[in-house]
mmCIF file of C-alpha atoms in Angstrom:
data_model
loop_
_atom_site.group_PDB
_atom_site.id
_atom_site.type_symbol
_atom_site.label_atom_id
_atom_site.label_comp_id
_atom_site.label_asym_id
_atom_site.label_seq_id
_atom_site.Cartn_x
_atom_site.Cartn_y
_atom_site.Cartn_z
ATOM 1 C CA MET A 10 82.681 130.585 158.431
ATOM 2 C CA LEU A 11 82.485 130.780 162.330
ATOM 3 C CA ARG A 12 79.308 129.853 163.930
ATOM 4 C CA LYS A 13 78.241 129.123 167.621
ATOM 5 C CA ILE A 14 76.428 125.922 167.954
ATOM 6 C CA THR A 15 74.897 124.327 170.993
ATOM 7 C CA ILE A 16 75.167 120.598 171.460
ATOM 8 C CA ASN A 17 74.567 118.153 174.244
ATOM 9 C CA LEU A 18 77.730 117.983 176.461
ATOM 10 C CA TYR A 19 76.683 114.586 177.777
ATOM 11 C CA ALA A 20 76.805 113.198 174.310
ATOM 12 C CA VAL A 21 80.246 114.805 173.491
ATOM 13 C CA LEU A 22 81.799 113.462 176.672
ATOM 14 C CA CYS A 23 80.677 109.999 176.032
ATOM 15 C CA VAL A 24 82.019 110.203 172.397
ATOM 16 C CA ILE A 25 85.552 111.327 173.415
ATOM 17 C CA GLY A 26 85.708 109.054 176.445
ATOM 18 C CA VAL A 27 86.073 111.684 179.196
ATOM 19 C CA LEU A 28 83.485 110.126 181.245
ATOM 20 C CA THR A 29 83.971 106.592 182.542
ATOM 21 C CA SER A 30 80.190 106.068 182.585
ATOM 22 C CA CYS A 31 77.339 107.596 180.634
ATOM 23 C CA ASP A 32 74.624 106.466 182.933
ATOM 24 C CA ASN A 33 73.889 110.052 184.043
ATOM 25 C CA LYS A 34 70.880 111.167 181.965
ATOM 26 C CA GLU A 35 70.977 114.848 183.038
ATOM 27 C CA ASP A 36 71.408 117.172 180.148
ATOM 28 C CA TYR A 37 74.045 119.847 180.074
ATOM 29 C CA THR A 38 74.953 122.296 177.324
ATOM 30 C CA ALA A 39 78.117 123.745 176.066
ATOM 31 C CA ASP A 40 79.014 126.273 173.343
ATOM 32 C CA LEU A 41 81.553 124.973 170.694
ATOM 33 C CA ASP A 42 82.986 127.029 167.905
ATOM 34 C CA LEU A 43 82.159 125.546 164.490
ATOM 35 C CA SER A 44 85.461 126.465 162.890
ATOM 36 C CA ARG A 45 85.059 124.962 159.550
ATOM 37 C CA SER A 46 82.706 122.762 157.444
ATOM 38 C CA GLU A 47 82.615 120.900 154.053
ATOM 39 C CA LEU A 48 80.008 119.782 151.683
ATOM 40 C CA ILE A 49 81.254 116.883 149.535
ATOM 41 C CA PHE A 50 79.347 116.438 146.231
ATOM 42 C CA THR A 51 80.001 112.951 144.775
ATOM 43 C CA PRO A 52 78.188 111.972 141.479
ATOM 44 C CA VAL A 53 76.214 108.775 141.595
ATOM 45 C CA LEU A 54 76.306 107.216 138.094
ATOM 46 C CA GLY A 55 74.220 104.437 136.484
ATOM 47 C CA ASP A 56 71.074 103.846 134.400
ATOM 48 C CA ASP A 57 69.229 102.659 137.422
ATOM 49 C CA VAL A 58 69.698 105.951 139.380
ATOM 50 C CA LEU A 59 66.629 108.003 138.747
ATOM 51 C CA PRO A 60 64.443 110.481 140.583
ATOM 52 C CA HIS A 61 60.821 109.461 140.984
ATOM 53 C CA GLY A 62 58.368 111.916 142.664
ATOM 54 C CA ASP A 63 59.863 112.685 146.187
ATOM 55 C CA HIS A 64 62.418 110.003 146.251
ATOM 56 C CA PHE A 65 65.167 108.207 144.256
ATOM 57 C CA HIS A 66 65.390 104.798 142.742
ATOM 58 C CA GLY A 67 68.613 102.728 142.220
ATOM 59 C CA LEU A 68 71.012 104.773 144.530
ATOM 60 C CA ASP A 69 72.469 101.511 145.983
ATOM 61 C CA ASN A 70 73.359 100.367 142.506
ATOM 62 C CA GLY A 71 75.149 103.536 141.395
ATOM 63 C CA ILE A 72 78.796 103.967 140.809
ATOM 64 C CA LEU A 73 80.507 106.860 142.591
ATOM 65 C CA GLY A 74 82.422 109.353 140.548
ATOM 66 C CA GLN A 75 85.014 112.118 141.425
ATOM 67 C CA PRO A 76 83.888 114.096 144.425
ATOM 68 C CA LEU A 77 83.784 117.919 144.531
ATOM 69 C CA VAL A 78 84.588 119.469 147.969
ATOM 70 C CA LEU A 79 83.264 122.954 148.952
ATOM 71 C CA LYS A 80 85.165 124.280 152.019
ATOM 72 C CA PHE A 81 83.644 126.824 154.425
ATOM 73 C CA ASP A 82 85.778 128.700 156.880
ATOM 74 C CA LYS A 83 86.872 132.241 157.792
ATOM 75 C CA THR A 84 89.631 132.109 155.050
ATOM 76 C CA THR A 85 87.389 131.007 152.148
ATOM 77 C CA PRO A 86 85.729 133.891 150.301
ATOM 78 C CA PRO A 87 82.072 133.042 149.388
ATOM 79 C CA ILE A 88 82.938 133.459 145.608
ATOM 80 C CA ASN A 89 85.037 130.260 145.869
ATOM 81 C CA ASN A 90 82.092 128.143 147.049
ATOM 82 C CA VAL A 91 80.802 126.936 143.706
ATOM 83 C CA ALA A 92 79.391 123.557 142.938
ATOM 84 C CA LYS A 93 79.510 122.981 139.114
ATOM 85 C CA ILE A 94 77.293 119.986 138.419
ATOM 86 C CA LYS A 95 75.501 118.204 135.603
ATOM 87 C CA ALA A 96 71.734 118.722 135.835
ATOM 88 C CA ASP A 97 70.699 115.256 135.057
ATOM 89 C CA VAL A 98 73.087 113.482 137.512
ATOM 90 C CA ALA A 99 72.308 112.654 141.131
ATOM 91 C CA TYR A 100 74.925 113.669 143.774
ATOM 92 C CA LYS A 101 75.606 112.274 147.213
ATOM 93 C CA ILE A 102 76.098 115.302 149.564
ATOM 94 C CA GLU A 103 78.059 114.598 152.699
ATOM 95 C CA LEU A 104 78.374 117.177 155.484
ATOM 96 C CA LYS A 105 81.598 117.349 157.550
ATOM 97 C CA THR A 106 82.157 119.875 160.315
ATOM 98 C CA TRP A 107 85.006 120.442 162.784
ATOM 99 C CA ASP A 108 85.134 122.324 166.099
ATOM 100 C CA LYS A 109 87.869 124.810 167.178
ATOM 101 C CA GLU A 110 89.968 121.859 168.610
ATOM 102 C CA GLY A 111 90.065 120.177 165.213
ATOM 103 C CA ASN A 112 87.503 117.349 166.228
ATOM 104 C CA GLU A 113 85.150 116.173 163.451
ATOM 105 C CA ILE A 114 81.761 116.434 164.966
ATOM 106 C CA GLN A 115 79.034 115.900 162.301
ATOM 107 C CA ASP A 116 78.255 112.399 163.612
ATOM 108 C CA ASN A 117 77.265 113.870 166.896
ATOM 109 C CA PHE A 118 74.080 114.923 165.366
ATOM 110 C CA ILE A 119 73.107 111.408 164.394
ATOM 111 C CA LYS A 120 74.766 109.442 167.310
ATOM 112 C CA ASN A 121 71.455 107.804 168.169
ATOM 113 C CA LYS A 122 67.729 108.275 167.502
ATOM 114 C CA VAL A 123 67.073 110.458 170.559
ATOM 115 C CA THR A 124 69.750 112.919 169.414
ATOM 116 C CA ALA A 125 68.947 112.818 165.584
ATOM 117 C CA ASP A 126 65.266 113.569 166.446
ATOM 118 C CA LYS A 127 66.406 116.995 167.173
ATOM 119 C CA TYR A 128 67.875 117.843 163.818
ATOM 120 C CA LYS A 129 66.916 118.173 160.108
ATOM 121 C CA ALA A 130 68.646 119.471 156.997
ATOM 122 C CA PHE A 131 67.120 121.800 154.475
ATOM 123 C CA LEU A 132 68.378 123.083 151.113
ATOM 124 C CA GLN A 133 67.060 126.705 150.665
ATOM 125 C CA GLY A 134 66.958 129.026 147.769
ATOM 126 C CA GLY A 135 67.056 128.362 144.015
ATOM 127 C CA ASN A 136 63.359 128.950 143.146
ATOM 128 C CA PHE A 137 63.321 125.387 142.125
ATOM 129 C CA ILE A 138 60.711 123.310 140.224
ATOM 130 C CA LEU A 139 60.587 120.306 142.531
ATOM 131 C CA ASN A 140 60.597 116.841 141.120
ATOM 132 C CA GLN A 141 57.281 116.060 142.891
ATOM 133 C CA ASN A 142 55.698 118.806 140.791
ATOM 134 C CA SER A 143 57.411 117.918 137.465
ATOM 135 C CA GLU A 144 55.452 116.040 134.925
ATOM 136 C CA THR A 145 58.556 114.519 133.457
ATOM 137 C CA ASP A 146 60.537 113.720 136.602
ATOM 138 C CA GLN A 147 63.092 116.329 135.559
ATOM 139 C CA GLY A 148 62.702 118.597 138.633
ATOM 140 C CA ALA A 149 64.946 119.090 141.627
ATOM 141 C CA LEU A 150 65.107 116.604 144.440
ATOM 142 C CA PHE A 151 66.970 116.570 147.875
ATOM 143 C CA VAL A 152 66.644 113.444 149.938
ATOM 144 C CA PRO A 153 68.359 112.922 153.385
ATOM 145 C CA ARG A 154 69.267 109.322 153.582
ATOM 146 C CA GLU A 155 71.262 107.968 156.535
ATOM 147 C CA LYS A 156 70.960 104.189 157.019
ATOM 148 C CA LYS A 157 72.461 103.860 160.489
ATOM 149 C CA TYR A 158 72.815 105.910 163.587
ATOM 150 C CA GLY A 159 76.178 106.180 165.212
ATOM 151 C CA ASP A 160 75.241 103.483 167.820
ATOM 152 C CA GLY A 161 74.637 100.945 164.898
ATOM 153 C CA ASN A 162 70.879 100.959 165.013
ATOM 154 C CA ASP A 163 68.848 101.351 161.816
ATOM 155 C CA VAL A 164 67.466 104.610 160.647
ATOM 156 C CA VAL A 165 63.858 103.682 159.848
ATOM 157 C CA GLY A 166 61.764 105.653 157.369
ATOM 158 C CA LYS A 167 61.462 109.150 156.015
ATOM 159 C CA TYR A 168 60.808 110.828 159.383
ATOM 160 C CA GLU A 169 64.029 109.626 160.893
ATOM 161 C CA VAL A 170 66.559 110.641 158.276
ATOM 162 C CA THR A 171 68.475 113.882 159.144
ATOM 163 C CA GLY A 172 70.586 115.088 156.138
ATOM 164 C CA VAL A 173 74.164 114.727 157.351
ATOM 165 C CA LEU A 174 74.117 112.387 154.290
ATOM 166 C CA SER A 175 71.803 113.350 151.450
ATOM 167 C CA TYR A 176 71.361 112.973 147.776
ATOM 168 C CA PHE A 177 70.460 115.658 145.274
ATOM 169 C CA ILE A 178 69.674 116.138 141.621
ATOM 170 C CA LEU A 179 68.979 119.599 139.979
ATOM 171 C CA GLY A 180 66.942 118.286 137.021
ATOM 172 C CA LYS A 181 66.650 119.760 133.532
ATOM 173 C CA ASP A 182 63.510 121.633 134.447
ATOM 174 C CA ASN A 183 65.840 123.990 136.505
ATOM 175 C CA VAL A 184 68.742 124.434 133.946
ATOM 176 C CA SER A 185 67.605 127.713 132.473
ATOM 177 C CA LYS A 186 67.406 129.551 135.808
ATOM 178 C CA THR A 187 71.059 128.804 136.882
ATOM 179 C CA PRO A 188 73.312 129.799 138.413
ATOM 180 C CA LYS A 189 71.519 129.572 141.769
ATOM 181 C CA LYS A 190 72.406 130.821 145.199
ATOM 182 C CA LEU A 191 71.748 128.143 147.726
ATOM 183 C CA LYS A 192 72.035 127.551 151.422
ATOM 184 C CA TYR A 193 72.457 124.261 153.189
ATOM 185 C CA VAL A 194 70.787 124.519 156.617
ATOM 186 C CA LEU A 195 71.058 122.276 159.527
ATOM 187 C CA ARG A 196 68.199 123.115 162.016
ATOM 188 C CA GLU A 197 67.788 122.095 165.615
ATOM 189 C CA LEU A 198 64.126 121.367 166.195
ATOM 190 C CA LYS A 199 61.812 121.580 169.189
ATOM 191 C CA ASP A 200 60.545 118.164 170.339
ATOM 192 C CA GLY A 201 58.075 116.531 167.969
ATOM 193 C CA GLU A 202 58.714 118.884 165.115
ATOM 194 C CA LYS A 203 60.790 116.452 163.022
ATOM 195 C CA SER A 204 58.030 113.985 162.636
ATOM 196 C CA LYS A 205 56.022 116.703 160.880
ATOM 197 C CA ILE A 206 58.528 117.159 158.107
ATOM 198 C CA GLU A 207 57.604 115.505 154.736
ATOM 199 C CA ARG A 208 59.964 114.554 152.005
ATOM 200 C CA GLY A 209 58.795 117.624 149.900
ATOM 201 C CA ASP A 210 59.375 120.164 152.661
ATOM 202 C CA TRP A 211 63.115 120.424 152.007
ATOM 203 C CA ASN A 212 62.924 123.688 149.897
ATOM 204 C CA ARG A 213 59.941 125.389 151.659
ATOM 205 C CA ASP A 214 60.710 129.135 152.087
ATOM 206 C CA ASP A 215 58.508 129.166 155.183
ATOM 207 C CA TYR A 216 60.376 126.290 156.806
ATOM 208 C CA GLU A 217 61.475 128.473 159.829
ATOM 209 C CA LYS A 218 57.799 129.128 160.725
ATOM 210 C CA ALA A 219 56.513 125.691 159.802
ATOM 211 C CA PHE A 220 59.130 123.753 161.891
ATOM 212 C CA VAL A 221 59.899 125.479 165.237
ATOM 213 C CA GLY A 222 63.594 125.576 166.114
ATOM 214 C CA LYS A 223 66.829 127.319 165.268
ATOM 215 C CA ASN A 224 69.501 127.071 162.505
ATOM 216 C CA ILE A 225 72.766 125.910 164.011
ATOM 217 C CA LEU A 226 74.534 125.641 160.602
ATOM 218 C CA GLU A 227 74.166 127.709 157.347
ATOM 219 C CA LEU A 228 76.412 127.131 154.431
ATOM 220 C CA ASN A 229 76.061 129.400 151.419
ATOM 221 C CA PHE A 230 77.174 128.452 147.887
ATOM 222 C CA GLU A 231 76.481 128.947 144.177
ATOM 223 C CA LEU A 232 75.161 126.101 142.020
ATOM 224 C CA GLN A 233 76.306 126.233 138.418
ATOM 225 C CA VAL A 234 75.486 123.671 135.541
ATOM 226 C CA GLU A 235 77.946 122.100 133.224
ATOM 227 C CA ASP A 236 76.906 121.890 129.533
ATOM 228 C CA LYS A 237 73.608 123.732 129.608
#
């Protein structure tokens, strides 16, 4: 999947060391070809790992299982992008992206707070029963959850997380409606928009109108359930 994305050239030059100094604060933009991407689904196992309303409990105490990697590029037919998961297991979802030169660039979106404030991930489609609306905590939940920016500073609170690293659970309330066609979206937002996004907004079908910006990455895949 080939998509054009616009990123801050000042940030890129600082990262790759082309500039000897990053004191110049003037912004420049450059178009880069996003040649390929991956979504890595890794089960997070353990009795303490549980969804609760609009967040998870126990993720830090979970044991990581075998990852499933979905690859997105010009040579991968969409039919191959299938995530087969267990409905009652939480999954860590990691985004990886590369430009046409082969540079891994997903961390550019969260290099510091100023940069990360421009971006937010959404998971679209599925017609989910959300966990926040489930009487039994058996609904779907998608939670961006970075802990550190690239510069080493802490990511603080629900309004700062982006979704380059997220956690997801389908929930048994949604099993009967699978398989589901889903789309992982990374959206570049206008100034001030990210602070308006609540935890429960990740699956809103009106997110484009609600949060002004543009989608810079869209990854389509199918979600299937093991052992319905």
